[in-house]
Amino acid sequence: MLNEFVLEMKGITKAFPGVKALDDMQFQLKKGEIHALMGENGAGKSTFIKIITGVHEPTEGDMYLFGEKISFQNPNEAEKLGIAAIYQHVTSYPDLSVTENIFMNHEIRHPTWKTLNWREMHKQARELLRELGSSIDPKAQMNTLSVAQQQIIEIAKAISTKAKIIIMDEPTAALTARESEELYRITEKLRDEGTSIIFISHRFEDMYRLASRVTVLRDSKYIGTWNVDEISNDKLIVAMVGREINQIFPDKIVTAGDTVLEVKNLSKLGDFEDISFSVKKGEILGMTGLVGAGRTEVCQAIFGITRFEKGEILLNGSSVKSRNPQEAMQNGIGYLAEDRLEQGLVVDWSIEKNVTLANLSELSTYTWLHRAKEKEQAKTFGEKVQIKATSIFDTVHSLSGGNQQKVAVAKLLTKDLKVILLDEPTKGVDIGAKAAIYEIVQQLAEAGYAVLFVSSEMPEILGMSDRILVMKEGRIAAEFVNRGVTQEMILEAAMGEEPVQKKSG
Amino acid sequence: MEQKKQTYQPRTLETQLPFSWKRLFFQWEWMLLLILVAVLLFGSYVSPYFLNYPSLRDGTMVFLDKALIVFPMAMIMIMRDIDISVGSTVALSSVVMASLYTTAGLPMEIAIVACLVTGAVCGLINGLLIVKFKELSAVIVTLGTMILYRGIAYIILEDQAAGGFPEWFGFFGWGYVFGIPFLLIVFAALAIVFGILLHRTTFGRKVFAIGNNPTASRFSGVRVDRIKVIVFMLAGLLAAITAIFLTSRMGSTRPNIATMYELDIIAMAALGGVSTAGGKGRVVGVVIAVFIIGYLQYGLGLINMPSQLFLIIVGALLILSVAIPKIGSLMKRK
Amino acid sequence: METKEAHAENPKKNMLTLFYQFRELGLLFFIILLCIGVQIRNPSFLTGENILDLATNTSILVILSLGMMIVLITRGIDLSIGAVIALSGMLTAQLVAANPSINPLLCLLFGTVIGAVCGMVIGLLIARVGLLPIIATLALMNIFRGLTFLVSDGEWVSSYQMSDGFVALAGGSFLGINHLIWIAVFFCLVFFYFLNYTRTGRQIYAVGSNPQSAAVSGIKQGRVLLLVYTIMGGLSGLCGVLWVSKFASAQGDTASGYELTVIAACILGGVSIAGGSGKLAGVLLGAILLGILNNALPLLNVSPFWQNGIQGFIILLAVIVNAIVKRRVDRTHLLRRAG
């Protein structure tokens, strides 16, 4: 009976100091099946992968491979036993060739001389790629390839290790419909050849299209495993989120006023093209699209981090130019960065210093910093967004993801802003904190800010926005007024193959 | 536990920290003070001429000239950069000053101004190159300018020495004000100015922010590039001031003066608790470290120990001061 | 519309890409131009004798540049090599002075081992303790230099104290070609094989190109770093012996500041300080370019006092031009991906 499963995990728990990243996980993988793993950000999926691939050792629990109990000390051992992972952020060697990326650390060597056999490796790489239906030159340098191509290389790498189990972590996140279709085809081919695949994705259509079974994680806990044709969409959402999705969004009180921000024909070669939209006072404008569709690039151009080549930005009707973030904030534009740890916060600093960082000039005379004023401001704004901490001196890295995000929001509030650009504000925070962030976003709109709300997650785009922009390959593919809009309509616009055309409704 | 938090309990944040003995005494600076005391005791043990006020006072003249550069160097290291061209900048500024006075026959006052300008321009070039070509890193840029600046000094003066300055110029290196060496007064003044600049102004706050997270700083409206250029310029300017004191004390200059100054300066900053990975450091610690290294050098000199021994000690101190915190955290992890 | 623009700019961009991919050819082209220029000014430049002379004088630089290249590829730097050269040179010279009959090859081994031990200490500090390479090697540069002065007590070891066999190490020749050139060629071949045809060689590139994925791939980074600094140290130790043999004197300040020249050769040869890339051919040409400058400037009656300045200027210029070209190339890649 045991042998029915290629991989079986029983009661796997991983504890880090202070947190349980994975709690009592159960998992069974059959030979030649595609098994979807679903859950919100921070549900424990990445910890789960790291345990399977030997990056982390579980604190408790047992793993069985082909019925045999195993434990890994390091990634090499997992690889030897036929487990390979394709990570969400492609982990390639940009300076090295395709062949080398495929064969790194399991190179083909001359049997006695241990010399690397480049001719054979190039040949096999070419064959592997041909099998995958790709004509990429094995000698090309990795950083000259597109994300989709790099993904194919990663798959080739997994196959070249003769992996029996392949884990794909959000492989479609940055792919267009055609590229996704290509990936589906390759994945199914692998399955038919007997490889077992764990497919991790946000997208329901990935799961429906590919997987035969689905396992759901929530808050680091195992929720359940179902056959895909036996579980309804709504039930799956409840399993993932823990409650009906519409309960977590605050009620909308539409008070949209005059147009505050207007963007006209904004273009930057290679990043985005001909972007035009406007946001009104008190309005939440949702912006979505695939990863890499150019959403962050547009936000950063408006905020003065990068330059745009053509177009115009109007604030309250008059044209503004922001050469850097400082000028953008003086103009009244604020930006909440996508990656709060790398771009938003100084994590080793206290809440206080983070909150006041953007507003130091207001708190000083001739650059002399008034500490009392600083504390007062940190307290005021920290309490306004309800940061859960004991004092303003708590370091940011000691806070949970949601509270860190609140610190970043508090920092924006210290400035006298009219427009706030929120780039994936709920990325990597748990569901409870999400609700709190939605609340804050709603309050910002009610307080009269014009809000641009960028997100990859359809439910929150649909739940929060007054209007929705869909970006595709650097252009605005569609614009909807959020009444009766469905996920399918948005996905169609974000991934569709037909040329971009402007819809209005 | 986060889930229950949707209700509107008013949440307050403390703005006072409770007093803690641990926080007061668990600091690198106390450690440094102990080392300084040990150095002084060692000095008095090996030489009867070491531990008295005139000796300690005049001893500062031996090492404080280069120590002036440690303040901007600390800022640079806090910002995760490094400047290994400062020794060459000292040499170039000094050579420019001396040759303008001797060869060009300009008044000494103008030569001094030219010296300061030279230093600042050297720093400015470093800063601009580092900011405009971020992929090169400060190591490579200052490595290049280190060779270039000293090369220019050689072009100007070849292997000659230039000297014969007016008598009043000797005041910088040898003068006293109210019985205290002028150099010591300048050092103290600079320590206070940089202490305030780094710990009490928005400029200093931004320097720390850049060292901790350059991207987040830029996204928060900090003008990262501008601040970097200013700090590198300060390093050049302070190198020029050092050139004035050093030239004055030696009475003449050569293109090969101040070789390897950068090492002593980096060692002083690192020993003083400035993190070489950026983001941390205090002027108090740096000042104590200057006196530790300086008096060590002075003490060894008094007993005619070979100066090479001093090289080894500085190297060992530098390694220990950066390794001890790391080893501590390595042990903790195990 | 976007694609049209990209196409319009493509031919020029492709030239740039080509130039960047074959930047060694560009460097070679520059060297040839330089040689022609020098030859026109001074016909004694391209004579067999001078070329051999030039090659002999560049050999040590080439050997050291090979070691520095792998250090730079792992995102590191080694500022201590001048001091290691002095230390190993001094100890070997003292050994020879004390035992004139010792086999010269034993001396080579002795110096290499001393250097390798020095390098291993650096490697341990960087790989195990986690110090920044620039700080660790700066500190050890001081320590090694100080040790050199201590063991020599400030004295020189001069030519009359050295055996003929020892001096012949770097002075003698085989088939009319100086030993140093043979040694340099030998190391070039070894490194070519090591970097391109062994797993460890490729791991050096992997660690420098993307340390995170190297960790995920199960490459033992600590071991690679330790190996790289030990090799660098061993080569420095070897060169210390050759240096002392060549100049027939060992002093406390031997090779002071030579690390800068070596790093300069690597950077001229296109090794990126950000790690992950660097080719042997490029480094070889970089070292040769510096060798030619050193040889040709006196032939052109350029004052020796200008050499430092010219070298510094060329290094800065080379890294800046390199950075600008690389930016344009990256932009092309970006455009191609977008289009």
Short mmCIF file of N, CA and C in Angstrom, two decimals, chain A residues 55 74-76 79 87 90-96 100 104-107 109 113-118 142-147 150 157 268-271 273 309-310 473 475, chain C residues 1-2 5-6 9 21 193 195-199 202-203 205-220 275-277 326 330-331 333-338:
data_model
loop_
_atom_site.label_atom_id
_atom_site.label_comp_id
_atom_site.label_asym_id
_atom_site.label_seq_id
_atom_site.Cartn_x
_atom_site.Cartn_y
_atom_site.Cartn_z
N VAL A 55 16.71 21.85 1.86
CA VAL A 55 17.31 23.11 2.31
C VAL A 55 17.11 23.27 3.81
N ASN A 74 21.30 18.06 3.15
CA ASN A 74 21.54 19.21 2.27
C ASN A 74 20.90 18.96 0.91
N PRO A 75 20.82 20.01 0.08
CA PRO A 75 20.14 19.89 -1.21
C PRO A 75 20.74 18.82 -2.12
N ASN A 76 22.04 18.55 -1.99
CA ASN A 76 22.66 17.54 -2.84
C ASN A 76 22.01 16.17 -2.69
N GLU A 79 18.74 15.98 -4.36
CA GLU A 79 18.89 15.92 -5.81
C GLU A 79 19.27 14.52 -6.25
N TYR A 87 12.31 27.19 -8.85
CA TYR A 87 11.86 28.20 -7.90
C TYR A 87 11.14 29.35 -8.58
N VAL A 90 13.61 32.83 -10.56
CA VAL A 90 14.51 31.94 -11.27
C VAL A 90 15.90 32.08 -10.67
N THR A 91 16.47 30.95 -10.26
CA THR A 91 17.76 31.00 -9.55
C THR A 91 18.87 30.55 -10.48
N SER A 92 19.12 31.33 -11.50
CA SER A 92 20.11 30.90 -12.47
C SER A 92 21.43 31.61 -12.23
N TYR A 93 22.42 31.24 -13.04
CA TYR A 93 23.70 31.94 -13.04
C TYR A 93 23.73 32.84 -14.25
N PRO A 94 23.50 34.12 -14.08
CA PRO A 94 23.33 35.01 -15.24
C PRO A 94 24.56 35.08 -16.14
N ASP A 95 25.75 34.90 -15.58
CA ASP A 95 26.97 35.07 -16.37
C ASP A 95 27.35 33.82 -17.15
N LEU A 96 26.67 32.72 -16.86
CA LEU A 96 27.11 31.46 -17.45
C LEU A 96 26.18 31.03 -18.59
N GLU A 100 25.66 25.28 -19.10
CA GLU A 100 26.24 25.24 -17.78
C GLU A 100 25.19 25.37 -16.69
N MET A 104 24.88 22.45 -13.97
CA MET A 104 25.66 22.87 -12.81
C MET A 104 25.61 21.83 -11.70
N ASN A 105 26.77 21.42 -11.28
CA ASN A 105 26.95 20.48 -10.17
C ASN A 105 26.56 19.04 -10.49
N HIS A 106 26.13 18.75 -11.71
CA HIS A 106 26.08 17.34 -12.11
C HIS A 106 26.58 17.24 -13.55
N GLU A 107 27.74 17.88 -13.77
CA GLU A 107 28.32 17.95 -15.08
C GLU A 107 28.64 16.56 -15.62
N ARG A 109 31.28 14.21 -17.06
CA ARG A 109 32.74 14.23 -17.02
C ARG A 109 33.30 12.97 -17.65
N TRP A 113 39.34 10.71 -16.48
CA TRP A 113 40.10 11.95 -16.30
C TRP A 113 39.32 13.00 -15.51
N LYS A 114 38.04 12.78 -15.33
CA LYS A 114 37.18 13.75 -14.63
C LYS A 114 37.19 15.11 -15.31
N THR A 115 37.45 15.08 -16.59
CA THR A 115 37.44 16.33 -17.35
C THR A 115 36.02 16.61 -17.81
N LEU A 116 35.63 17.87 -17.78
CA LEU A 116 34.29 18.21 -18.23
C LEU A 116 34.17 17.98 -19.73
N ASN A 117 33.12 17.30 -20.11
CA ASN A 117 32.92 16.98 -21.51
C ASN A 117 31.93 17.97 -22.12
N TRP A 118 32.47 19.07 -22.60
CA TRP A 118 31.59 20.15 -23.06
C TRP A 118 30.78 19.73 -24.29
N MET A 142 22.98 33.09 -20.11
CA MET A 142 21.67 33.03 -19.47
C MET A 142 20.98 34.40 -19.41
N ASN A 143 21.73 35.45 -19.12
CA ASN A 143 21.06 36.74 -18.93
C ASN A 143 20.60 37.39 -20.24
N THR A 144 20.78 36.68 -21.37
CA THR A 144 20.24 37.24 -22.60
C THR A 144 18.86 36.64 -22.89
N LEU A 145 18.38 35.74 -22.03
CA LEU A 145 17.11 35.07 -22.30
C LEU A 145 15.95 35.76 -21.59
N SER A 146 14.74 35.51 -22.11
CA SER A 146 13.55 36.05 -21.45
C SER A 146 13.21 35.17 -20.24
N VAL A 147 12.32 35.69 -19.40
CA VAL A 147 11.95 34.95 -18.20
C VAL A 147 11.37 33.60 -18.56
N GLN A 150 14.09 31.32 -19.55
CA GLN A 150 14.86 30.88 -18.38
C GLN A 150 14.12 29.79 -17.63
N LYS A 157 16.94 21.67 -16.60
CA LYS A 157 17.88 21.34 -15.54
C LYS A 157 17.30 20.23 -14.65
N LYS A 268 8.09 54.37 -21.69
CA LYS A 268 9.51 54.14 -21.44
C LYS A 268 9.90 52.90 -22.20
N LEU A 269 10.86 53.04 -23.09
CA LEU A 269 11.24 51.95 -23.99
C LEU A 269 11.60 50.70 -23.20
N GLY A 270 10.93 49.60 -23.54
CA GLY A 270 11.25 48.33 -22.90
C GLY A 270 10.46 48.07 -21.63
N ASP A 271 9.88 49.12 -21.05
CA ASP A 271 9.16 48.93 -19.79
C ASP A 271 7.65 49.10 -19.95
N GLU A 273 4.39 51.47 -22.34
CA GLU A 273 4.13 52.20 -23.57
C GLU A 273 2.74 52.82 -23.49
N GLU A 309 10.24 58.40 -20.82
CA GLU A 309 10.76 59.08 -22.00
C GLU A 309 9.74 59.99 -22.65
N LYS A 310 8.50 59.54 -22.63
CA LYS A 310 7.44 60.36 -23.23
C LYS A 310 6.28 60.45 -22.27
N GLU A 473 1.97 43.37 -21.01
CA GLU A 473 3.17 43.66 -21.78
C GLU A 473 3.43 45.16 -21.92
N ARG A 475 1.47 47.70 -21.58
CA ARG A 475 0.40 48.57 -22.03
C ARG A 475 -0.85 48.34 -21.19
N MET C 1 4.78 49.24 -32.47
CA MET C 1 5.57 50.48 -32.51
C MET C 1 6.90 50.30 -31.81
N GLU C 2 6.78 49.63 -30.68
CA GLU C 2 7.96 49.41 -29.87
C GLU C 2 8.98 48.57 -30.64
N GLU C 5 10.94 50.46 -33.30
CA GLU C 5 12.06 51.23 -32.76
C GLU C 5 13.25 50.35 -32.43
N ALA C 6 12.93 49.23 -31.81
CA ALA C 6 14.00 48.32 -31.42
C ALA C 6 14.76 47.84 -32.66
N GLU C 9 17.21 50.37 -34.12
CA GLU C 9 18.47 50.55 -33.41
C GLU C 9 19.32 49.30 -33.39
N GLN C 21 31.14 40.87 -26.45
CA GLN C 21 31.39 39.43 -26.35
C GLN C 21 32.84 39.10 -26.69
N TYR C 193 42.93 24.79 -18.26
CA TYR C 193 42.33 23.48 -18.02
C TYR C 193 41.45 23.52 -16.76
N LEU C 195 40.02 26.01 -15.13
CA LEU C 195 38.82 26.84 -15.15
C LEU C 195 37.76 26.30 -16.11
N ASN C 196 38.19 25.68 -17.20
CA ASN C 196 37.21 25.29 -18.20
C ASN C 196 36.85 23.82 -18.17
N TYR C 197 37.72 22.99 -17.64
CA TYR C 197 37.46 21.56 -17.76
C TYR C 197 37.38 20.82 -16.43
N THR C 198 37.34 21.53 -15.33
CA THR C 198 37.11 20.81 -14.07
C THR C 198 35.87 21.38 -13.40
N ARG C 199 35.24 20.52 -12.61
CA ARG C 199 34.02 20.94 -11.93
C ARG C 199 34.33 22.07 -10.95
N ARG C 202 34.54 25.44 -12.58
CA ARG C 202 33.24 26.05 -12.91
C ARG C 202 32.52 26.51 -11.66
N GLN C 203 32.76 25.81 -10.54
CA GLN C 203 32.10 26.23 -9.30
C GLN C 203 32.59 27.60 -8.86
N TYR C 205 33.18 30.07 -10.82
CA TYR C 205 32.31 31.00 -11.54
C TYR C 205 30.91 31.02 -10.93
N ALA C 206 30.41 29.83 -10.58
CA ALA C 206 29.05 29.74 -10.05
C ALA C 206 28.91 30.54 -8.76
N VAL C 207 29.88 30.38 -7.87
CA VAL C 207 29.83 31.09 -6.59
C VAL C 207 29.83 32.60 -6.82
N GLY C 208 30.61 33.06 -7.79
CA GLY C 208 30.66 34.49 -8.04
C GLY C 208 29.44 35.00 -8.77
N SER C 209 28.88 34.16 -9.65
CA SER C 209 27.76 34.62 -10.47
C SER C 209 26.49 34.76 -9.66
N ASN C 210 26.23 33.80 -8.78
CA ASN C 210 25.02 33.89 -7.97
C ASN C 210 25.18 33.01 -6.72
N PRO C 211 25.67 33.61 -5.63
CA PRO C 211 25.93 32.84 -4.42
C PRO C 211 24.69 32.12 -3.91
N GLN C 212 23.51 32.75 -4.03
CA GLN C 212 22.30 32.11 -3.51
C GLN C 212 22.01 30.82 -4.28
N SER C 213 22.07 30.89 -5.62
CA SER C 213 21.75 29.64 -6.31
C SER C 213 22.85 28.62 -6.12
N ALA C 214 24.09 29.10 -5.93
CA ALA C 214 25.15 28.14 -5.66
C ALA C 214 24.82 27.35 -4.39
N ALA C 215 24.29 28.06 -3.40
CA ALA C 215 23.91 27.37 -2.16
C ALA C 215 22.79 26.37 -2.42
N VAL C 216 21.81 26.78 -3.23
CA VAL C 216 20.69 25.88 -3.53
C VAL C 216 21.18 24.67 -4.33
N SER C 217 22.17 24.90 -5.21
CA SER C 217 22.71 23.77 -5.99
C SER C 217 23.58 22.86 -5.16
N GLY C 218 23.81 23.22 -3.92
CA GLY C 218 24.62 22.37 -3.06
C GLY C 218 26.11 22.53 -3.25
N ILE C 219 26.53 23.68 -3.79
CA ILE C 219 27.98 23.93 -3.93
C ILE C 219 28.50 24.43 -2.59
N LYS C 220 29.61 23.85 -2.14
CA LYS C 220 30.15 24.27 -0.85
C LYS C 220 30.98 25.54 -1.04
N GLY C 275 31.99 40.04 -9.75
CA GLY C 275 32.07 38.60 -9.72
C GLY C 275 31.39 37.90 -10.88
N GLY C 276 31.72 36.62 -11.03
CA GLY C 276 31.02 35.78 -11.99
C GLY C 276 31.59 35.74 -13.38
N SER C 277 32.34 36.77 -13.78
CA SER C 277 32.84 36.74 -15.14
C SER C 277 34.30 37.15 -15.21
N LYS C 326 29.03 47.94 -21.18
CA LYS C 326 28.21 46.90 -20.59
C LYS C 326 26.77 47.39 -20.38
N ASP C 330 23.53 45.57 -21.83
CA ASP C 330 22.42 45.11 -20.99
C ASP C 330 21.09 45.67 -21.50
N ARG C 331 21.14 46.91 -21.93
CA ARG C 331 19.94 47.54 -22.44
C ARG C 331 19.45 46.81 -23.70
N HIS C 333 19.91 43.67 -24.36
CA HIS C 333 19.29 42.42 -23.91
C HIS C 333 17.88 42.66 -23.43
N LEU C 334 17.72 43.73 -22.67
CA LEU C 334 16.42 44.09 -22.12
C LEU C 334 15.43 44.29 -23.26
N LEU C 335 15.88 45.03 -24.27
CA LEU C 335 15.00 45.33 -25.40
C LEU C 335 14.63 44.06 -26.13
N ARG C 336 15.64 43.18 -26.31
CA ARG C 336 15.36 41.97 -27.06
C ARG C 336 14.33 41.13 -26.31
N ARG C 337 14.51 41.08 -24.96
CA ARG C 337 13.56 40.32 -24.18
C ARG C 337 12.17 40.92 -24.29
N ALA C 338 12.09 42.25 -24.23
CA ALA C 338 10.78 42.90 -24.29
C ALA C 338 10.17 42.71 -25.67
#
